[in-house]
mmCIF file of C-alpha atoms in Angstrom:
data_model
loop_
_atom_site.group_PDB
_atom_site.id
_atom_site.type_symbol
_atom_site.label_atom_id
_atom_site.label_comp_id
_atom_site.label_asym_id
_atom_site.label_seq_id
_atom_site.Cartn_x
_atom_site.Cartn_y
_atom_site.Cartn_z
ATOM 1 C CA MET A 23 106.007 111.598 106.503
ATOM 2 C CA THR A 24 109.297 112.832 105.133
ATOM 3 C CA ASP A 25 110.596 115.965 103.495
ATOM 4 C CA ALA A 26 111.436 116.091 99.810
ATOM 5 C CA THR A 27 115.176 115.938 100.473
ATOM 6 C CA THR A 28 115.062 112.743 102.501
ATOM 7 C CA THR A 29 116.168 109.606 100.679
ATOM 8 C CA PRO A 30 113.534 106.922 101.301
ATOM 9 C CA MET A 31 114.701 103.596 102.639
ATOM 10 C CA THR A 32 114.788 100.729 100.208
ATOM 11 C CA GLY A 33 114.748 96.939 100.239
ATOM 12 C CA ALA A 34 114.808 95.077 103.513
ATOM 13 C CA GLY A 35 115.265 98.309 105.475
ATOM 14 C CA THR A 36 111.938 99.626 104.255
ATOM 15 C CA THR A 37 110.193 96.358 105.039
ATOM 16 C CA ALA A 38 111.594 96.121 108.556
ATOM 17 C CA ALA A 39 110.929 99.745 109.447
ATOM 18 C CA THR A 40 107.428 99.834 108.016
ATOM 19 C CA ASN A 41 106.617 96.710 109.997
ATOM 20 C CA ARG A 42 107.680 98.432 113.217
ATOM 21 C CA HIS A 43 104.075 99.448 113.777
ATOM 22 C CA TYR A 44 102.072 96.961 111.712
ATOM 23 C CA ASP A 45 103.826 93.926 113.146
ATOM 24 C CA LEU A 46 102.627 94.573 116.688
ATOM 25 C CA HIS A 47 100.845 91.565 118.159
ATOM 26 C CA PRO A 48 97.301 91.165 116.734
ATOM 27 C CA ASP A 49 95.934 91.148 120.285
ATOM 28 C CA VAL A 50 97.043 94.796 120.599
ATOM 29 C CA PHE A 51 94.999 95.774 117.561
ATOM 30 C CA ALA A 52 92.043 93.715 118.796
ATOM 31 C CA LEU A 53 91.952 95.920 121.892
ATOM 32 C CA PHE A 54 91.295 99.160 119.996
ATOM 33 C CA LEU A 55 90.037 98.303 116.490
ATOM 34 C CA ASP A 56 86.702 96.779 115.438
ATOM 35 C CA PRO A 57 86.252 92.959 115.430
ATOM 36 C CA ARG A 58 87.544 92.716 111.814
ATOM 37 C CA LEU A 59 90.750 94.583 112.811
ATOM 38 C CA LYS A 60 90.143 97.101 110.024
ATOM 39 C CA TYR A 61 92.886 99.703 110.416
ATOM 40 C CA SER A 62 91.582 102.505 108.184
ATOM 41 C CA SER A 63 88.715 104.971 108.112
ATOM 42 C CA GLY A 64 85.134 103.874 108.591
ATOM 43 C CA ARG A 65 82.129 105.360 106.782
ATOM 44 C CA TYR A 66 79.629 106.711 109.286
ATOM 45 C CA ALA A 67 75.897 107.112 109.463
ATOM 46 C CA PRO A 68 74.908 109.384 112.403
ATOM 47 C CA GLU A 69 74.450 106.709 115.084
ATOM 48 C CA ASP A 70 76.955 104.122 113.851
ATOM 49 C CA THR A 71 79.193 102.185 116.190
ATOM 50 C CA LEU A 72 82.789 101.633 115.083
ATOM 51 C CA GLU A 73 81.912 98.121 113.873
ATOM 52 C CA ALA A 74 78.915 99.337 111.855
ATOM 53 C CA ALA A 75 80.938 102.166 110.298
ATOM 54 C CA GLN A 76 83.699 99.784 109.225
ATOM 55 C CA THR A 77 81.199 97.393 107.637
ATOM 56 C CA ARG A 78 79.579 100.345 105.861
ATOM 57 C CA LYS A 79 83.012 101.420 104.589
ATOM 58 C CA LEU A 80 83.738 98.005 103.096
ATOM 59 C CA HIS A 81 80.447 98.088 101.193
ATOM 60 C CA PHE A 82 81.340 101.633 100.094
ATOM 61 C CA VAL A 83 84.662 100.412 98.660
ATOM 62 C CA ALA A 84 82.878 97.602 96.818
ATOM 63 C CA GLY A 85 80.455 100.133 95.366
ATOM 64 C CA GLN A 86 83.253 102.468 94.293
ATOM 65 C CA LEU A 87 84.910 99.558 92.499
ATOM 66 C CA GLY A 88 81.613 98.491 90.918
ATOM 67 C CA LEU A 89 81.900 94.946 92.257
ATOM 68 C CA LYS A 90 79.078 92.638 91.191
ATOM 69 C CA GLY A 91 80.557 89.384 92.448
ATOM 70 C CA GLY A 92 83.330 87.020 91.401
ATOM 71 C CA GLU A 93 85.904 89.646 90.395
ATOM 72 C CA LYS A 94 89.632 89.146 90.850
ATOM 73 C CA LEU A 95 90.928 91.743 93.321
ATOM 74 C CA LEU A 96 94.423 92.716 94.483
ATOM 75 C CA ASP A 97 94.588 94.258 97.964
ATOM 76 C CA VAL A 98 97.893 96.112 98.363
ATOM 77 C CA GLY A 99 98.968 96.328 101.993
ATOM 78 C CA CYS A 100 96.214 93.960 103.079
ATOM 79 C CA GLY A 101 96.730 94.524 106.816
ATOM 80 C CA TRP A 102 94.799 92.132 109.042
ATOM 81 C CA GLY A 103 92.677 91.081 106.086
ATOM 82 C CA SER A 104 89.472 93.003 106.802
ATOM 83 C CA LEU A 105 88.918 94.007 103.172
ATOM 84 C CA ALA A 106 90.353 90.835 101.629
ATOM 85 C CA LEU A 107 88.242 88.539 103.806
ATOM 86 C CA PHE A 108 85.116 90.687 103.389
ATOM 87 C CA MET A 109 85.323 90.892 99.580
ATOM 88 C CA ALA A 110 85.986 87.164 99.326
ATOM 89 C CA LYS A 111 83.147 86.226 101.684
ATOM 90 C CA GLU A 112 80.487 88.824 100.826
ATOM 91 C CA TYR A 113 81.197 89.383 97.120
ATOM 92 C CA GLY A 114 82.751 86.073 96.098
ATOM 93 C CA CYS A 115 85.912 87.782 94.883
ATOM 94 C CA GLN A 116 89.147 85.942 94.159
ATOM 95 C CA VAL A 117 91.468 87.992 96.336
ATOM 96 C CA VAL A 118 95.232 88.336 96.272
ATOM 97 C CA GLY A 119 96.704 90.234 99.230
ATOM 98 C CA ILE A 120 100.241 91.518 99.537
ATOM 99 C CA SER A 121 102.030 92.666 102.706
ATOM 100 C CA PRO A 122 105.584 92.694 104.089
ATOM 101 C CA ALA A 123 104.223 92.051 107.597
ATOM 102 C CA GLY A 124 104.558 88.377 108.544
ATOM 103 C CA ARG A 125 102.169 88.474 111.492
ATOM 104 C CA GLN A 126 99.468 89.997 109.337
ATOM 105 C CA ARG A 127 99.843 87.445 106.556
ATOM 106 C CA ALA A 128 99.691 84.571 109.055
ATOM 107 C CA TYR A 129 96.542 86.048 110.603
ATOM 108 C CA VAL A 130 94.825 86.427 107.202
ATOM 109 C CA GLU A 131 95.816 82.925 106.089
ATOM 110 C CA GLU A 132 94.408 81.435 109.288
ATOM 111 C CA HIS A 133 91.074 83.225 108.893
ATOM 112 C CA ALA A 134 90.810 82.508 105.162
ATOM 113 C CA ALA A 135 91.262 78.802 105.852
ATOM 114 C CA ARG A 136 88.730 78.938 108.700
ATOM 115 C CA TRP A 137 86.144 80.696 106.513
ATOM 116 C CA GLY A 138 86.878 78.672 103.370
ATOM 117 C CA VAL A 139 87.372 81.738 101.159
ATOM 118 C CA ASP A 140 89.591 82.241 98.109
ATOM 119 C CA ILE A 141 92.562 84.364 99.234
ATOM 120 C CA THR A 142 96.186 84.143 98.142
ATOM 121 C CA LEU A 143 98.833 85.982 100.185
ATOM 122 C CA ARG A 144 102.074 87.424 98.816
ATOM 123 C CA ASP A 145 105.079 88.413 100.907
ATOM 124 C CA GLY A 146 106.789 91.683 100.072
ATOM 125 C CA LEU A 147 106.466 95.207 98.765
ATOM 126 C CA PHE A 148 104.058 95.948 95.918
ATOM 127 C CA GLU A 149 106.651 97.892 93.927
ATOM 128 C CA ARG A 150 109.103 94.972 93.982
ATOM 129 C CA THR A 151 106.734 92.065 93.439
ATOM 130 C CA ASP A 152 106.554 90.343 90.046
ATOM 131 C CA PHE A 153 102.984 89.327 89.267
ATOM 132 C CA GLY A 154 103.902 87.790 85.916
ATOM 133 C CA SER A 155 100.916 87.623 83.566
ATOM 134 C CA GLU A 156 98.386 87.863 86.414
ATOM 135 C CA ARG A 157 95.734 90.545 85.837
ATOM 136 C CA PHE A 158 92.978 91.961 88.055
ATOM 137 C CA ASP A 159 89.539 93.526 87.756
ATOM 138 C CA ALA A 160 90.116 95.722 90.792
ATOM 139 C CA LEU A 161 92.977 96.915 92.974
ATOM 140 C CA THR A 162 92.760 98.483 96.437
ATOM 141 C CA MET A 163 95.239 100.545 98.453
ATOM 142 C CA LEU A 164 93.735 101.624 101.778
ATOM 143 C CA GLY A 165 96.344 103.613 103.669
ATOM 144 C CA SER A 166 99.269 101.917 101.912
ATOM 145 C CA ILE A 167 100.320 104.340 99.157
ATOM 146 C CA VAL A 168 101.676 106.667 101.870
ATOM 147 C CA HIS A 169 104.533 104.168 102.302
ATOM 148 C CA MET A 170 105.476 104.189 98.589
ATOM 149 C CA PRO A 171 108.030 106.825 97.506
ATOM 150 C CA ASP A 172 107.352 106.877 93.740
ATOM 151 C CA LEU A 173 103.665 107.607 93.162
ATOM 152 C CA THR A 174 103.756 107.574 89.370
ATOM 153 C CA ALA A 175 105.576 104.228 89.298
ATOM 154 C CA VAL A 176 103.018 102.748 91.708
ATOM 155 C CA TYR A 177 100.073 103.926 89.603
ATOM 156 C CA ALA A 178 101.796 102.782 86.403
ATOM 157 C CA LYS A 179 102.236 99.308 87.880
ATOM 158 C CA ALA A 180 98.603 99.315 89.022
ATOM 159 C CA ARG A 181 97.492 100.220 85.500
ATOM 160 C CA THR A 182 99.570 97.394 84.031
ATOM 161 C CA LEU A 183 98.020 94.901 86.447
ATOM 162 C CA LEU A 184 94.453 95.981 85.714
ATOM 163 C CA ARG A 185 92.436 94.496 82.895
ATOM 164 C CA PRO A 186 90.903 97.075 80.523
ATOM 165 C CA GLY A 187 88.035 98.667 82.434
ATOM 166 C CA GLY A 188 89.593 97.682 85.761
ATOM 167 C CA THR A 189 89.432 100.083 88.685
ATOM 168 C CA VAL A 190 91.817 101.142 91.453
ATOM 169 C CA TYR A 191 90.607 102.476 94.800
ATOM 170 C CA VAL A 192 93.029 104.490 96.944
ATOM 171 C CA SER A 193 92.150 106.019 100.304
ATOM 172 C CA GLU A 194 94.778 108.115 102.008
ATOM 173 C CA THR A 195 95.382 110.924 104.456
ATOM 174 C CA CYS A 196 96.699 114.003 102.662
ATOM 175 C CA PHE A 197 97.932 117.452 103.562
ATOM 176 C CA ARG A 198 95.117 119.864 102.692
ATOM 177 C CA ASN A 199 97.301 121.723 100.160
ATOM 178 C CA THR A 200 100.891 122.048 98.949
ATOM 179 C CA ALA A 201 101.668 124.926 101.311
ATOM 180 C CA ALA A 202 100.688 122.812 104.338
ATOM 181 C CA TYR A 203 102.707 119.901 102.935
ATOM 182 C CA ARG A 204 105.846 122.035 102.830
ATOM 183 C CA ARG A 205 105.207 123.733 106.166
ATOM 184 C CA PHE A 206 104.561 120.697 108.322
ATOM 185 C CA GLN A 207 107.052 118.173 106.976
ATOM 186 C CA GLU A 208 109.452 118.664 109.884
ATOM 187 C CA SER A 209 106.954 119.415 112.648
ATOM 188 C CA ASP A 210 107.275 117.513 115.925
ATOM 189 C CA GLY A 211 104.117 115.542 115.161
ATOM 190 C CA ALA A 212 105.284 114.562 111.675
ATOM 191 C CA SER A 213 108.701 113.528 112.993
ATOM 192 C CA PHE A 214 107.120 111.436 115.754
ATOM 193 C CA VAL A 215 104.915 109.531 113.304
ATOM 194 C CA ARG A 216 107.810 109.011 110.901
ATOM 195 C CA ASN A 217 110.427 107.965 113.456
ATOM 196 C CA ASP A 218 108.390 106.235 116.169
ATOM 197 C CA ILE A 219 105.486 104.742 114.197
ATOM 198 C CA PHE A 220 106.376 104.226 110.532
ATOM 199 C CA GLY A 221 109.636 103.539 108.741
ATOM 200 C CA PHE A 222 108.705 105.555 105.671
ATOM 201 C CA GLY A 223 105.579 107.563 105.063
ATOM 202 C CA ASP A 224 105.099 110.581 102.818
ATOM 203 C CA MET A 225 101.693 112.173 103.297
ATOM 204 C CA ARG A 226 101.140 114.239 100.160
ATOM 205 C CA PRO A 227 98.450 116.693 99.075
ATOM 206 C CA LEU A 228 95.595 115.223 97.019
ATOM 207 C CA SER A 229 96.817 117.071 93.935
ATOM 208 C CA GLN A 230 99.921 114.846 93.848
ATOM 209 C CA LEU A 231 97.834 111.653 94.015
ATOM 210 C CA VAL A 232 95.603 112.854 91.172
ATOM 211 C CA ALA A 233 98.515 114.005 89.011
ATOM 212 C CA ALA A 234 100.398 110.729 89.494
ATOM 213 C CA ALA A 235 97.322 108.670 88.544
ATOM 214 C CA GLU A 236 96.768 110.751 85.414
ATOM 215 C CA ASP A 237 100.464 110.682 84.476
ATOM 216 C CA ALA A 238 100.349 106.879 84.710
ATOM 217 C CA GLY A 239 97.529 106.758 82.148
ATOM 218 C CA LEU A 240 94.610 106.180 84.510
ATOM 219 C CA SER A 241 91.359 108.114 84.327
ATOM 220 C CA VAL A 242 90.241 109.603 87.656
ATOM 221 C CA ILE A 243 86.510 108.908 87.984
ATOM 222 C CA GLY A 244 85.792 109.975 91.561
ATOM 223 C CA VAL A 245 87.069 111.645 94.735
ATOM 224 C CA THR A 246 85.220 111.436 98.074
ATOM 225 C CA ASP A 247 86.091 113.484 101.158
ATOM 226 C CA LEU A 248 86.209 111.087 104.129
ATOM 227 C CA THR A 249 87.825 113.525 106.561
ATOM 228 C CA ASP A 250 84.997 113.595 109.087
ATOM 229 C CA ASP A 251 84.606 109.823 108.860
ATOM 230 C CA TYR A 252 88.253 109.292 109.749
ATOM 231 C CA ARG A 253 88.069 111.820 112.599
ATOM 232 C CA ARG A 254 85.209 109.821 114.127
ATOM 233 C CA THR A 255 87.050 106.543 113.505
ATOM 234 C CA ILE A 256 90.134 107.734 115.356
ATOM 235 C CA GLU A 257 88.014 109.076 118.203
ATOM 236 C CA HIS A 258 86.608 105.568 118.624
ATOM 237 C CA TRP A 259 90.100 104.038 118.469
ATOM 238 C CA LEU A 260 91.433 106.510 121.017
ATOM 239 C CA GLU A 261 88.566 105.759 123.400
ATOM 240 C CA ASN A 262 89.403 102.055 123.118
ATOM 241 C CA VAL A 263 93.138 102.631 123.704
ATOM 242 C CA ARG A 264 92.438 104.633 126.842
ATOM 243 C CA ARG A 265 89.929 102.104 128.153
ATOM 244 C CA ASN A 266 92.230 99.129 127.454
ATOM 245 C CA ALA A 267 95.634 100.728 128.171
ATOM 246 C CA ASP A 268 96.623 98.218 130.871
ATOM 247 C CA ARG A 269 95.638 95.249 128.709
ATOM 248 C CA ILE A 270 97.516 96.668 125.693
ATOM 249 C CA ASP A 271 100.676 97.135 127.752
ATOM 250 C CA ALA A 272 100.331 93.613 129.145
ATOM 251 C CA VAL A 273 100.351 92.201 125.617
ATOM 252 C CA GLN A 274 103.096 94.529 124.324
ATOM 253 C CA PRO A 275 105.140 96.010 127.218
ATOM 254 C CA GLY A 276 107.200 99.178 126.910
ATOM 255 C CA GLY A 277 104.717 102.010 126.752
ATOM 256 C CA THR A 278 102.764 100.770 123.732
ATOM 257 C CA SER A 279 99.441 102.279 124.823
ATOM 258 C CA ALA A 280 101.005 105.699 125.415
ATOM 259 C CA ARG A 281 102.657 105.706 121.983
ATOM 260 C CA LEU A 282 99.412 104.626 120.343
ATOM 261 C CA ALA A 283 97.456 107.319 122.162
ATOM 262 C CA ARG A 284 99.929 110.023 121.139
ATOM 263 C CA TYR A 285 99.914 108.819 117.543
ATOM 264 C CA LEU A 286 96.118 108.933 117.397
ATOM 265 C CA GLN A 287 96.016 112.351 119.059
ATOM 266 C CA VAL A 288 98.533 113.723 116.533
ATOM 267 C CA ALA A 289 96.552 112.194 113.686
ATOM 268 C CA ASN A 290 93.282 113.736 114.860
ATOM 269 C CA ALA A 291 94.669 117.174 115.719
ATOM 270 C CA GLY A 292 94.898 118.394 112.149
ATOM 271 C CA TRP A 293 91.689 117.198 110.493
ATOM 272 C CA GLY A 294 90.290 119.968 108.305
ATOM 273 C CA TYR A 295 93.193 122.285 109.189
ATOM 274 C CA THR A 296 96.403 120.701 107.975
ATOM 275 C CA THR A 297 95.113 117.318 106.815
ATOM 276 C CA LYS A 298 92.246 115.705 104.931
ATOM 277 C CA HIS A 299 91.341 112.111 104.094
ATOM 278 C CA TYR A 300 90.170 111.161 100.627
ATOM 279 C CA ALA A 301 89.034 108.178 98.607
ATOM 280 C CA LEU A 302 90.250 108.404 95.016
ATOM 281 C CA VAL A 303 88.990 106.056 92.295
ATOM 282 C CA ALA A 304 90.642 105.695 88.886
ATOM 283 C CA ARG A 305 90.027 103.393 85.950
ATOM 284 C CA ARG A 306 92.055 101.857 83.178
ATOM 285 C CA THR A 307 90.064 103.140 80.217
ATOM 286 C CA ARG A 308 92.630 102.369 77.516
#
């Protein structure tokens, strides 16, 4: 999260700083995430466990994209590969994942080889990667567009990479309106997340995500409010961090569990008040 006057980091600086959090050892994430290491909101039925909610969410994403099987999919900011591996295994998709985080790419490559699924990994930032003539039926950005300073340019690139009729799915945490966006940019919580967790992250209101998609020539076809789902997801993560604090700090010494707990508490404090979480789906219709 950064204010409008802050100059975002570029190049290697962005990559290194963004990786500050995502390049923690995978064993840390395994101690508070679900078994797939899915690091984004679940989709809950009333009695769902964290694992069940994350599986439900992946099927939800597939449904939002209209996947039937065999599509070519680009997963931007592929994390620990939960979506990439799931769509390749369960839907037979040809998946390309891109991430600047070396540990994450190595983890996904290892599991793709073990499972015998069709996944190609790219190293780098989406905005700076040349995909040549490669085109996709679907493109996903789960919690990654927050790290991209130029929304319209990102959506314009997504549109270029999509085949006609192709669909982009974005899920992101947003300030609930423009007034909250302006008011909370330099709060203690926002500064902590920006400086101690992420290298660059600009959490915008939904209106900016919609406007940027439309300005890039995409047609917005759906918006789903996932705020309560993400609140429950983070509650599960926080329970796991507290239960496994000693084990987390043994894997990654230096107060890692305390920083994670504070980050999750800050994230959950504003749901429905200052922040919301949405899934936005847009299509290349022309």
